[in-house]
Coordinates of C-alpha atoms and ligand atoms in Angstrom, one line a residue:
X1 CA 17.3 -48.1 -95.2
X2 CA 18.5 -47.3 -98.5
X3 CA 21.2 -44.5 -98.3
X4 CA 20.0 -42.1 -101.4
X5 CA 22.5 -38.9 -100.2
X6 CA 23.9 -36.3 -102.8
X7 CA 26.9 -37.0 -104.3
X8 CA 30.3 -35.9 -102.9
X9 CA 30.6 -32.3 -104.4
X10 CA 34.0 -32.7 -106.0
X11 CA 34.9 -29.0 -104.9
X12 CA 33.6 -27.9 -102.0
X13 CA 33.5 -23.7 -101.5
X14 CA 36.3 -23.2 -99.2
X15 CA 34.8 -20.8 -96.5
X16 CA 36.4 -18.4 -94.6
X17 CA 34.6 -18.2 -91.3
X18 CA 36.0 -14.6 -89.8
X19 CA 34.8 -12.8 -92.7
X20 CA 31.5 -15.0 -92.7
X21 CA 31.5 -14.2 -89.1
X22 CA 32.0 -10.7 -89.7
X23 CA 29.3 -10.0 -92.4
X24 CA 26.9 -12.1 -90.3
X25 CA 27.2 -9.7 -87.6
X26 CA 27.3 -6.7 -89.6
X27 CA 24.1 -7.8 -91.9
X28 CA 22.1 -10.5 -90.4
X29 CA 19.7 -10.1 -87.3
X30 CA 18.9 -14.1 -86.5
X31 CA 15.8 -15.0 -85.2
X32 CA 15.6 -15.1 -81.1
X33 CA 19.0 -13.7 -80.9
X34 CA 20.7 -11.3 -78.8
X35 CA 22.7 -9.1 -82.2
X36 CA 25.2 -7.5 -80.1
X37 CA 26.4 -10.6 -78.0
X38 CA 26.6 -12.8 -81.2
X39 CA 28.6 -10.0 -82.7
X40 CA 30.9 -10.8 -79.8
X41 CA 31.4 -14.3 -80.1
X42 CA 30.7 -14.8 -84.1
X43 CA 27.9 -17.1 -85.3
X44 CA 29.1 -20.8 -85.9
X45 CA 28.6 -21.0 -89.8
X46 CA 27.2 -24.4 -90.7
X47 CA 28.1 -25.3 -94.2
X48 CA 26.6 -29.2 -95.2
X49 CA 24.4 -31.4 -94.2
X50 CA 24.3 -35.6 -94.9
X51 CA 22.3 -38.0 -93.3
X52 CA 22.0 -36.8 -89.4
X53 CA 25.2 -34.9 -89.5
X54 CA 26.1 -31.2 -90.1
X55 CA 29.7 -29.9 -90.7
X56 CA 30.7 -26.1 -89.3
X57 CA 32.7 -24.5 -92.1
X58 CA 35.9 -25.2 -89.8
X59 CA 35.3 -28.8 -90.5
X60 CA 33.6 -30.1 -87.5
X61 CA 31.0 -33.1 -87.5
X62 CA 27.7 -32.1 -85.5
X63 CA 25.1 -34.7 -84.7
X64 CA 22.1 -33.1 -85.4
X65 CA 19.6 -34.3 -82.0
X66 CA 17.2 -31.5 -83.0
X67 CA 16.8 -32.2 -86.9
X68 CA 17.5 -28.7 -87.6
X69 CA 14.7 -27.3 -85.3
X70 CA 12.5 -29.8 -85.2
X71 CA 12.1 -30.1 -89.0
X72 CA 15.0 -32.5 -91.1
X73 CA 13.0 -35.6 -90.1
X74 CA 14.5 -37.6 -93.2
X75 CA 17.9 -36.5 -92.4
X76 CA 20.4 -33.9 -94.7
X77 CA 21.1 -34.7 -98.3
X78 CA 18.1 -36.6 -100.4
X79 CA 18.5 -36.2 -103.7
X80 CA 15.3 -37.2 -104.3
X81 CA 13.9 -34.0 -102.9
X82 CA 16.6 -31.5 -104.2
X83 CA 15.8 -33.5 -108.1
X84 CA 11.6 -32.7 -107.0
X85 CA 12.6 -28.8 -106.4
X86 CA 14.3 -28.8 -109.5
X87 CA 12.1 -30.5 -111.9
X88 CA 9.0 -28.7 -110.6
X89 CA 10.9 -25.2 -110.7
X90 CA 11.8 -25.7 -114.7
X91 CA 8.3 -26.9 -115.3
X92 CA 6.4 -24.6 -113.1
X93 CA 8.5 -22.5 -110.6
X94 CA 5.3 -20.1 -109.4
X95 CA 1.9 -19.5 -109.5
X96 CA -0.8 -18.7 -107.3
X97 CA -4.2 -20.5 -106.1
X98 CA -6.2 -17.2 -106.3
X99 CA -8.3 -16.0 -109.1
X100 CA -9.7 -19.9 -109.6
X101 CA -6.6 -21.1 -110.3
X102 CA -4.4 -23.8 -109.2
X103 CA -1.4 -26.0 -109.5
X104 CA -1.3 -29.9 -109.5
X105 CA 1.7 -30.2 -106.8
X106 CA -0.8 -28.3 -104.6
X107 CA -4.1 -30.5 -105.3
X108 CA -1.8 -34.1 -105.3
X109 CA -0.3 -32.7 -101.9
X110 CA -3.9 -31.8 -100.3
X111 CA -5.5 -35.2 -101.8
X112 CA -2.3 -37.2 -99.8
X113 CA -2.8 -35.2 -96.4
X114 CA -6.2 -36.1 -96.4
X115 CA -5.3 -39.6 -97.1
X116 CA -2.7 -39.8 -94.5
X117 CA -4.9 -37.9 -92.0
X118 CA -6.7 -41.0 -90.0
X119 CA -10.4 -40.9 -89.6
X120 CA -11.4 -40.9 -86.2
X121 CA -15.0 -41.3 -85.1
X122 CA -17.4 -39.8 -87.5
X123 CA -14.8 -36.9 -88.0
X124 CA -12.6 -37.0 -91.2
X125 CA -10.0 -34.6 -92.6
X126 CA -11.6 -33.5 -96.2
X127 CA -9.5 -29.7 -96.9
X128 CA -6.3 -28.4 -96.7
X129 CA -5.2 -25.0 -96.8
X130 CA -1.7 -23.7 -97.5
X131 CA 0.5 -21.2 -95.8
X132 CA 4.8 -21.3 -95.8
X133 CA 4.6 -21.9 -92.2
X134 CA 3.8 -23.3 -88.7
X135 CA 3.0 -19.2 -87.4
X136 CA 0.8 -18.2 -90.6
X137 CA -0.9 -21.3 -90.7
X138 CA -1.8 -20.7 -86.6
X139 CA -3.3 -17.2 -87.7
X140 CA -4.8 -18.7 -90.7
X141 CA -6.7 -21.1 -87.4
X142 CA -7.8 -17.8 -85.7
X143 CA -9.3 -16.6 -88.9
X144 CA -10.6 -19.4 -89.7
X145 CA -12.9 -20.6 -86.4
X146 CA -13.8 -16.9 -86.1
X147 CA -15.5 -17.3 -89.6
X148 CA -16.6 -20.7 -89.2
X149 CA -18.7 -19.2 -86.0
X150 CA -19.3 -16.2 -87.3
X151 CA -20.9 -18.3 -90.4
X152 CA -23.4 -19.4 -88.2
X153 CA -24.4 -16.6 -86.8
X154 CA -22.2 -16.5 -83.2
X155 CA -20.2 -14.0 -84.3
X156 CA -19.7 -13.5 -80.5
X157 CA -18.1 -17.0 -80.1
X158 CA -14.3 -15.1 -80.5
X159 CA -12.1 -16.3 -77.4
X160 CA -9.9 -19.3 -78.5
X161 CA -8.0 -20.8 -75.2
X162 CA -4.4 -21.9 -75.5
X163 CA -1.9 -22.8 -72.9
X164 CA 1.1 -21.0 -70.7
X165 CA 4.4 -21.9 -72.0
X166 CA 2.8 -23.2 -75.7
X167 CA 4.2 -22.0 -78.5
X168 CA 2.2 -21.4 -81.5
X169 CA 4.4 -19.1 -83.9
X170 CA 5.8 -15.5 -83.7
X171 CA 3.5 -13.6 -85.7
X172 CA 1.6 -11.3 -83.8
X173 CA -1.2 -14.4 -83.9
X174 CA 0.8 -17.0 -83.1
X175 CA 2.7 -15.3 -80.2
X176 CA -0.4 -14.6 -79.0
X177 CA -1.5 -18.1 -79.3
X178 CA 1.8 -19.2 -77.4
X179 CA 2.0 -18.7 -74.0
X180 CA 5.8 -17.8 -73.7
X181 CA 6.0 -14.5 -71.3
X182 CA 9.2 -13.1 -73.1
X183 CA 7.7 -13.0 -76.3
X184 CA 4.2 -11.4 -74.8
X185 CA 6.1 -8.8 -72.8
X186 CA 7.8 -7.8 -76.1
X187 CA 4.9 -7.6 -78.4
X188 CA 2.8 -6.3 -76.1
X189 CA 0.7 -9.2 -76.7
X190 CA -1.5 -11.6 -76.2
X191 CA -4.3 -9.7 -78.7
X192 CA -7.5 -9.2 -77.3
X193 CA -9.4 -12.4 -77.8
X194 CA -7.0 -14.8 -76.6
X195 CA -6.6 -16.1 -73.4
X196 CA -4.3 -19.0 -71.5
X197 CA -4.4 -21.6 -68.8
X198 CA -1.5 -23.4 -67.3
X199 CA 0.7 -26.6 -69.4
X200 CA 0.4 -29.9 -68.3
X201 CA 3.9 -30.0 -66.5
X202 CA 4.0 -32.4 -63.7
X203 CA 7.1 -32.2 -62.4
X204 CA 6.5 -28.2 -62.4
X205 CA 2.9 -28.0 -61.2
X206 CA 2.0 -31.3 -60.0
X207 CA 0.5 -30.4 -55.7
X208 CA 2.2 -32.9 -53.2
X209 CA 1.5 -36.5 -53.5
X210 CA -0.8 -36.3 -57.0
X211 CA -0.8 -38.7 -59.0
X212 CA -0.2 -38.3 -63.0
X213 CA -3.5 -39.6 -64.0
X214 CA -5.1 -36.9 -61.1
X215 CA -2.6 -34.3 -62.1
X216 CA -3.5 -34.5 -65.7
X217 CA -7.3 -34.3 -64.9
X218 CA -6.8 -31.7 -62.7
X219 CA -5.0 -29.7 -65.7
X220 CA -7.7 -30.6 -68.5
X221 CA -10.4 -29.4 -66.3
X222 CA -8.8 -26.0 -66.1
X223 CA -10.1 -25.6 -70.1
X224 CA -13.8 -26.2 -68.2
X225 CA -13.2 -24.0 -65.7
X226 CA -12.1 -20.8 -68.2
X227 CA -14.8 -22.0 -70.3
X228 CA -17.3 -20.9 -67.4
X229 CA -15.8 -18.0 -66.2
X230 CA -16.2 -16.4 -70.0
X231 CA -19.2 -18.0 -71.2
X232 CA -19.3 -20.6 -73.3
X233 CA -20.9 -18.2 -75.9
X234 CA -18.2 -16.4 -76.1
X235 CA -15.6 -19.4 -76.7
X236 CA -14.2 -20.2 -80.3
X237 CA -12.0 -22.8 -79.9
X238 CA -9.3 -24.6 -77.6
X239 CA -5.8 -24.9 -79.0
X240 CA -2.7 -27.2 -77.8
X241 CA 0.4 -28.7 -78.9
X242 CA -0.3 -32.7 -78.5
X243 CA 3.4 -32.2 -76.9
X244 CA 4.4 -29.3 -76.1
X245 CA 8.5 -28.9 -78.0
X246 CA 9.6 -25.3 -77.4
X247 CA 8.0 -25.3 -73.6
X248 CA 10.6 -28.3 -73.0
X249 CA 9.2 -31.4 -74.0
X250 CA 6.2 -31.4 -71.9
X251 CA 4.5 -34.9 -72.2
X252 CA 1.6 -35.1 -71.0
X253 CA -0.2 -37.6 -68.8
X254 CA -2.5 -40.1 -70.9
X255 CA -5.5 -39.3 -68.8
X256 CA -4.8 -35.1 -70.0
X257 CA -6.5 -35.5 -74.3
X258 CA -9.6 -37.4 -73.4
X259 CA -10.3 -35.1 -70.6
X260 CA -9.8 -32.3 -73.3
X261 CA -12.3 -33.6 -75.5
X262 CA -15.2 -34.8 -73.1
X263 CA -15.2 -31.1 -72.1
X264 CA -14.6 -29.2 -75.5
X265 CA -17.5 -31.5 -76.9
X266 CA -19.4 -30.8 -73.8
X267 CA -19.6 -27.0 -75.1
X268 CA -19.3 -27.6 -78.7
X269 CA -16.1 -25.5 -78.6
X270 CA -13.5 -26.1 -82.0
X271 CA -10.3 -28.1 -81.0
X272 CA -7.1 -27.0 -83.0
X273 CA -4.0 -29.3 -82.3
X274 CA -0.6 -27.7 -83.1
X275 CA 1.1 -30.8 -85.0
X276 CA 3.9 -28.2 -86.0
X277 CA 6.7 -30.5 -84.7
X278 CA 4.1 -33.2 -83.8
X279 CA 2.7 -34.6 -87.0
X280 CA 4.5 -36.5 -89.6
X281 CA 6.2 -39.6 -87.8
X282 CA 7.9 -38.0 -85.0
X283 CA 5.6 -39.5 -82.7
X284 CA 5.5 -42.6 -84.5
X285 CA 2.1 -41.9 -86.5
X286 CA 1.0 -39.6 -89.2
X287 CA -0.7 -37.6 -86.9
X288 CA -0.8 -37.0 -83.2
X289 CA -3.8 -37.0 -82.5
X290 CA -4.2 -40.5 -83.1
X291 CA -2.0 -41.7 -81.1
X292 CA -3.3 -39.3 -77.7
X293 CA -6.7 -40.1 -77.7
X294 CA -8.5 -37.0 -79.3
X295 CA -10.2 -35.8 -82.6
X296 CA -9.5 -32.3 -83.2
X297 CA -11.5 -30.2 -85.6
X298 CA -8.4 -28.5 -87.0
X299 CA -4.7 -29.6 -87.0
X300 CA -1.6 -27.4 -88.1
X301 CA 1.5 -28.5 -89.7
X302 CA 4.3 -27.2 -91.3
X303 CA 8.3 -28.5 -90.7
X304 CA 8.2 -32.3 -91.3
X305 CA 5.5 -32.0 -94.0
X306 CA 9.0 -31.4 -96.1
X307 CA 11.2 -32.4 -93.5
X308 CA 12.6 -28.3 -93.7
X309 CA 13.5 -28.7 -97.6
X310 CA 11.2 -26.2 -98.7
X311 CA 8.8 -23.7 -96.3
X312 CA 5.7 -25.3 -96.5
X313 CA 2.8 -25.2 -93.6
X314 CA -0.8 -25.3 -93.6
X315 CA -4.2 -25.9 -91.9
X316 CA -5.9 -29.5 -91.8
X317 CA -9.7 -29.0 -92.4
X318 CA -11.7 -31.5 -90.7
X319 CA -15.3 -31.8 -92.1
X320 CA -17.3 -30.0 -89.2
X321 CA -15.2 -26.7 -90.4
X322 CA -15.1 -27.3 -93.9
X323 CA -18.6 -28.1 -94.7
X324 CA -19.9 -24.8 -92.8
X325 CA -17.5 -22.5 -94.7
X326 CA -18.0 -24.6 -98.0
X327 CA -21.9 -24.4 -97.5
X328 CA -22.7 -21.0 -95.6
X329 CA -19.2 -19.3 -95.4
X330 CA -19.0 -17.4 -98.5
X331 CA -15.7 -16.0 -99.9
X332 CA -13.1 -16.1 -96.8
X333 CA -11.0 -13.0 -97.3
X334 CA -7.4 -14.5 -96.0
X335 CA -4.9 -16.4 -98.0
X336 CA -0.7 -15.9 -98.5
X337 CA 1.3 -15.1 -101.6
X338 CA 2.7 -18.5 -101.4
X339 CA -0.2 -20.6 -100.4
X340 CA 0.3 -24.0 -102.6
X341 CA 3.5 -22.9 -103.9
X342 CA 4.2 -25.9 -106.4
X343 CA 7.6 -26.4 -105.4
X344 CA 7.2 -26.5 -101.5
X345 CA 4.4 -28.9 -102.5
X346 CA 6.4 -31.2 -105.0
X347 CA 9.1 -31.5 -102.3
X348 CA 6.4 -32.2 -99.4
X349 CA 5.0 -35.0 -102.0
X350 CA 8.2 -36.3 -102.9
X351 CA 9.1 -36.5 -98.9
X352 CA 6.1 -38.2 -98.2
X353 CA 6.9 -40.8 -100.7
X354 CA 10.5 -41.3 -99.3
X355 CA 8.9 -41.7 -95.9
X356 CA 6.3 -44.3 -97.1
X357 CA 8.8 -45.7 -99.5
X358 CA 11.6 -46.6 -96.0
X359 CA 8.6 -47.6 -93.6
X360 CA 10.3 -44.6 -91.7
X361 CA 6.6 -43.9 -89.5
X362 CA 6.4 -47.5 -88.9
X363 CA 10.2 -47.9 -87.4
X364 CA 9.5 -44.9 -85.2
X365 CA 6.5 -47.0 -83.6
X366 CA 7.9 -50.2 -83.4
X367 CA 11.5 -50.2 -83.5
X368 CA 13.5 -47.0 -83.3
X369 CA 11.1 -45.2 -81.1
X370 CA 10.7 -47.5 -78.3
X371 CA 14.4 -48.3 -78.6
X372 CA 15.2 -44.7 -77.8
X373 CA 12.6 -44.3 -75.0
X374 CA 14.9 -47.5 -73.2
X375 CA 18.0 -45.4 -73.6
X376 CA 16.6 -41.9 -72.3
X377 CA 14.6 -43.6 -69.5
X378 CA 18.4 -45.2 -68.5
X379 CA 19.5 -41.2 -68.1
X380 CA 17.2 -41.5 -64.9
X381 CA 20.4 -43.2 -63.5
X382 CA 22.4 -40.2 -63.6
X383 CA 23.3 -38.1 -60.6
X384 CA 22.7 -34.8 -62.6
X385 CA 19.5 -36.1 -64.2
X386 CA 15.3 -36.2 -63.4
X387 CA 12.4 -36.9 -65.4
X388 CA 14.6 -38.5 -68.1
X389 CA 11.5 -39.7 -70.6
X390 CA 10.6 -39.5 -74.5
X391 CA 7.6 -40.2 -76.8
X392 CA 8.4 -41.3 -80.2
X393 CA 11.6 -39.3 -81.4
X394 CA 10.6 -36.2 -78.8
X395 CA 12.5 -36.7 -75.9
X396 CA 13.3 -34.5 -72.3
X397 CA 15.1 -34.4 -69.3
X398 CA 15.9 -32.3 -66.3
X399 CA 19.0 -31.1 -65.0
X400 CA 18.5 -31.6 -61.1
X401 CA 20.4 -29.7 -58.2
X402 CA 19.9 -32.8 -56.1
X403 CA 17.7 -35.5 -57.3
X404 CA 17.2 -36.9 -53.6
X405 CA 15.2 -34.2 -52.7
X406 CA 13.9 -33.1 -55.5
X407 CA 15.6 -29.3 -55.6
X408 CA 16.0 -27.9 -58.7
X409 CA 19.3 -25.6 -60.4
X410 CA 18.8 -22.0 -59.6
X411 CA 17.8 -19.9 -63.2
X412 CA 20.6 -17.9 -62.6
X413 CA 23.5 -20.9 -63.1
X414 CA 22.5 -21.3 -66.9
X415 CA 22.9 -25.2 -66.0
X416 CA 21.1 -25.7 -69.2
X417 CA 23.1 -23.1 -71.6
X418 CA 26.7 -24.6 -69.7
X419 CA 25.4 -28.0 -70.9
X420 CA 24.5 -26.8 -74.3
X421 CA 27.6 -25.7 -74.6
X422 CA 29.2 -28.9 -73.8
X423 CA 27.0 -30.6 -76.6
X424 CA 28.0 -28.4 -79.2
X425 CA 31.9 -28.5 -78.0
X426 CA 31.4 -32.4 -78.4
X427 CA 29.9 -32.4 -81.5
X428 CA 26.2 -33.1 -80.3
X429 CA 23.3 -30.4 -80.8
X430 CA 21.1 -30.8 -77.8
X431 CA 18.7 -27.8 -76.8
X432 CA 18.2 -26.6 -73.7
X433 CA 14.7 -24.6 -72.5
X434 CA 15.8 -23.7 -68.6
X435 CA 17.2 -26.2 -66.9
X436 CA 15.3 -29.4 -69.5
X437 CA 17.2 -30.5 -72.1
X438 CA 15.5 -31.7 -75.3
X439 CA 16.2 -33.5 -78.4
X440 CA 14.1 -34.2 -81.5
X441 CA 16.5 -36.6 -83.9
X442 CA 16.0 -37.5 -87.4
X443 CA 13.8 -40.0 -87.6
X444 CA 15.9 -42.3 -89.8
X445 CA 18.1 -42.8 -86.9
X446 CA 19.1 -46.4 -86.4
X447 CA 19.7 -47.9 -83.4
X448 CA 23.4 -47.7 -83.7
X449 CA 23.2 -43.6 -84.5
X450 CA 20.8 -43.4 -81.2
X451 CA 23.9 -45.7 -79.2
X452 CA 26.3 -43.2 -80.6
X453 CA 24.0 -40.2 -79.4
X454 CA 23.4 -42.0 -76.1
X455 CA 27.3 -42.0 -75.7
X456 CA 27.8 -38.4 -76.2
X457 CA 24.9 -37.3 -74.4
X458 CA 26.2 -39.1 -71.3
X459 CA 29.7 -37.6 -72.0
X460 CA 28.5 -34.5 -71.5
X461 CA 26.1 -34.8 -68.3
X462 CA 29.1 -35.7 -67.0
X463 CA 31.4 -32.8 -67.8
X464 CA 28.3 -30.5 -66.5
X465 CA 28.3 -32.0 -63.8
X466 CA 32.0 -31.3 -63.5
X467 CA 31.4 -27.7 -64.3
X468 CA 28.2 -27.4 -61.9
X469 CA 30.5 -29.1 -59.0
X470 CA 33.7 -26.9 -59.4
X471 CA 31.3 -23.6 -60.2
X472 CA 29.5 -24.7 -56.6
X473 CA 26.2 -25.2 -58.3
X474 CA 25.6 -28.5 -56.4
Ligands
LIG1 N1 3.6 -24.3 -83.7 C1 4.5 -25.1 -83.1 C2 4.0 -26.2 -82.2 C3 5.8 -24.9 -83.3 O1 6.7 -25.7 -82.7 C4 5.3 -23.1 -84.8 C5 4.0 -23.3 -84.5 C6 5.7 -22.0 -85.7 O2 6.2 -22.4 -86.9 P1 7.2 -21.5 -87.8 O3 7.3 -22.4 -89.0 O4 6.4 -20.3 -88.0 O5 8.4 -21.3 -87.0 C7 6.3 -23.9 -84.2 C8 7.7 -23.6 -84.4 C9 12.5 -23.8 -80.5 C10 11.7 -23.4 -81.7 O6 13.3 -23.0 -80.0 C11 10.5 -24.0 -82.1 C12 9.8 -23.6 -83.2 C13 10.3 -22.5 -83.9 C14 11.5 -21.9 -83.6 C15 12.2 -22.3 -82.5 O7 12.3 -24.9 -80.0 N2 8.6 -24.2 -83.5

C-alpha cells in the first residue's frame, strides 16, 4: 500500500495541555461525558493523526483500534483528501440542493453509491439522500417509510421495530431508534411509534444448551411475534444494525438475517439496515448486507463514507421506496442545511477512490480480515478472556470472572473501564461496553500493525488481570 501521508509540518504548534485542559473543562461539554468528573481529571488532548497512530499533545503514540469512533477507516493523514476539501472549498465551498438546485460533488457521489451498492435479487439501490450524519440520516428513515406508506394510502402503517441495546443515533429519532436504556431514561424516549425486541446476544441470552443456529432463529422470530401482537397494519418497517458496534460487538448467528427477511417479506414490512459503522469495507464488502444474507429496502451510512474527514451521512434508496415517493409521493417536506454539502461529498469521492485505488475492501476479505479473526480467536486462550471473535475489522471479547464456569465480572468492578485504562496507559485505544471489549482498526492495517496490536492487547489482559486478582475481583 502506497504511503500518501501529509508532509512533516516543519513547526508543529507547541501545546500546552494544562491550559488546554483547563479551557476544555471550563468551555466544552463532550458528547457522553460526565462534565464535572472530566473537569477533575483533564481531557487527554489529542493533537495529530498519521497512518493508524494518534499523538496526545504530551507526545505520546496511540494506536488507534477504534479508527477514531468507528470512522478513520483509511487511517490519519491523506493528502489526497485534505487537497479534495481544499480544491472543492475555493471552487465551490457551499450551496444547497433545495430550490432545484444542485452541486456536481453531490450527483458524482450519489451516482458512485449506487454503483458500489450491489444488486441483490430484483432489488437495486437507484437514490441517495444526504444528511451530515449517521443520527439525521436515521430520522430522515423514520420520515421517510412513514411517507412511503402513507403514499399509498396506510398512513396507519407507523410502528417501525428496532432492537434493545441498538444504537441508531442521539437525536430524539435515533435514540429512539436505539435501544440503549440510559439514553431512553434521559430523553424520556422511545417516541411514540417505536418499539423494541431483544439483540441477538448469545452469550447474554442464549437458554441452556441452544445452539447458535436455534438461538438465532429463536431471536429473528421475535420480529414475527411483535409483528402480530401490533398488527401487521400497523407496522412500517424493521430496523437493525447488520452488527451491532456500540451494543459490544454483537455478531450475530448466520442463521439470524435470512430469518429476518422470510418474515419481514412475509408482511411486506420495510427493512432499514444501520450500515453506520457497517458499510464501506469494515466488513470486508461495500455493503453489509451482502455479505449477511439480506436485502434491505433502505440502508444508512455516514462515518466511513469519508472515513471521518468531513461529516457526511445519508440514506440509501432502494427502488421499492424510491419509485413510490418518485411516482405518488409528492414533495417530501424534510431535508438538512447541509444535505449534499460539496465538500463532504468531494472528500467521500476522493475516499472512495483511495479505497478502490489500494484494493483496501478486497484486503479486508481476503487477507487482513481473516488474518485478524486468527489472532482474536487466539485471545480465547487467555484466562481473563470469553467469546474472543471478529467479523471483518469488527472485533469483540469478554472479560470473564471465571471462564470454567461461565460467571461473569460483577458491573460494579468496571473490569472493562480498569482495562480501558490499561490500553490507553499502553498506548492502545480499545473500548470497552460493560465487561466486552471492542475494537474497530483502520482498515489499512497490515498484518504486521495487527501483530503489533495483538502484542499490546495481550499486555494488557494481562495487567487486568493483575489488577482484577490483587482488587479480589477473581
Ligand atoms: N447508527 C449507528 C449504527 C451508529 O453506530 C449512528 C447511527 C449515529 O451516527 P452519528 O454520526 O450521528 O454519531 C451510529 C454512531 C460508541 C459510539 O460509543 C458509536 C457511535 C457514535 C458515538 C459513539 O461506540 N455510532
Amino acid at each position: 500500500m502506497k504511503p500518501s501521508f501529509n508532509p512533516p509540518v516543519a513547526e508543529r504548534r507547541q501545546i500546552d495541555t494544562r491550559s488546554i485542559q483547563a479551557l476544555d473543562s471550563a468551555h466544552y461539554m463532550h458528547p457522553f461525558t460526565d462534565t464535572r468528573e472530566l473537569g477533575l481529571r483533564g481531557a487527554r488532548v489529542i493533537v495529530r493523526g498519521e497512518g493508524i497512530y494518534v499523538w496526545d499533545s504530551e507526545g505520546k503514540k496511540i494506536l488507534d483500534a477504534m479508527s477514531g469512533l468507528w470512522c478513520v477507516n483509511i487511517g490519519y493523514g491523506r493528502s489526497e483528501l485534505a487537497q479534495a476539501a481544499y480544491m472543492q472549498m475555493m471552487e465551490l465551498p457551499y450551496y444547497n440542493s433545495f430550490f432545484n438546485t444542485t452541486n456536481v460533488p453531490a450527483v458524482k457521489l450519489a451516482a458512485k453509491l449506487c454503483e458500489l451498492a450491489p444488486r441483490v435479487g430484483d432489488r437495486s439501490f437507484t437514490h441517495v439522500f444526504f444528511s451530515s450524519s449517521g443520527s439525521e440520516s436515521n430520522d430522515t428513515n423514520i420520515r421517510m417509510v412513514r411517507h412511503y406508506w402513507a403514499s399509498l394510502g396506510q398512513s396507519e402503517r407507523k410502528i417501525i421495530i428496532s432492537r434493545k441495546n441498538g444504537y441508531h443515533g442521539s437525536t430524539i429519532g435515533g435514540a429512539s431508534l436505539g435501544g440503549m436504556q440510559g439514553m431512553h431514561e434521559q430523553g424520556d424516549l422511545p417516541i411514540p411509534g417505536i418499539v423494541h425486541i431483544d439483540q441477538p446476544y448469545f452469550s447474554n441470552n442464549a437458554l441452556a444448551g441452544e445452539s447458535e443456529h436455534d438461538f438465532g432463529l429463536r431471536l429473528a422470530r421475535q420480529l414475527e411475534e411483535k409483528i402480530l401482537e401490533l398488527g401487521a397494519h400497523r407496522v412500517a418497517a424493521f430496523i437493525g444494525e447488520p452488527i451491532q458496534g456500540a451494543g459490544g460487538v454483537i455478531i450475530p448467528p448466520a442463521s439470524y438475517w435470512p430469518e429476518i427477511q422470510r418474515i419481514v417479506d412475509k408482511y411486506g414490512i420495510l427493512l432499514i439496515s444501520d450500515e453506520v459503522i457497517c458499510a464501506f469495507g469494515r466488513l470486508g464488502s461495500w455493503f453489509a448486507y451482502e455479505q449477511l444474507g439480506y436485502k434491505p429496502d433502505l440502508v444508512t451510512f455516514a462515518k466511513g463514507v469519508t472515513s471521518g474527514y468531513a461529516p457526511l451521512g445519508g440514506v440509501m434508496v432502494g427502488d421499492r421506496v424510491a419509485k413510490v415517493l418518485i411516482e405518488k409521493g409528492g414533495e417530501f417536506n424534510h431535508g438538512y442545511t447541509y444535505s449534499g454539502h460539496p465538500v463532504a461529498c468531494q472528500v467521500a469521492l476522493a475516499n472512495l477512490e483511495w479505497m478502490e485505488r489500494e484494493h483496501v475492501v478486497e484486503r479486508i476479505k481476503d487477507d487482513t480480515g481473516p488474518y485478524l479473526s486468527e489472532c482474536f480467536a487466539a485471545l480465547n486462550e487467555h484466562p481473563l478472556v470469553g467469546d474472543a471473535r471478529s467479523y471483518g475489522f469488527m472485533a469483540g471479547l469478554l472479560l470473564m470472572k471465571n471462564k470454567a464456569t461461565g460467571e461473569r465480572f460483577s458491573p460494579d468492578t468496571g473490569v472493562g473501564m480498569a482495562c480501558r485504562a490499561h490500553c490507553f496507559g499502553n498506548g492502545l485505544v480499545m473500548r470497552a461496553v460493560g465487561d466486552r471489549m471492542i475494537i474497530a482498526p483502520p482498515l489499512v492495517m497490515t498484518r504486521a500493525d495487527i501483530d503489533d496490536m495483538m502484542k499490546l492487547i495481550i499486555q494488557c489482559l494481562d495487567l487486568t488481570l493483575s489488577e482484577a486478582k490483587n482488587k479480589g475481583w477473581c
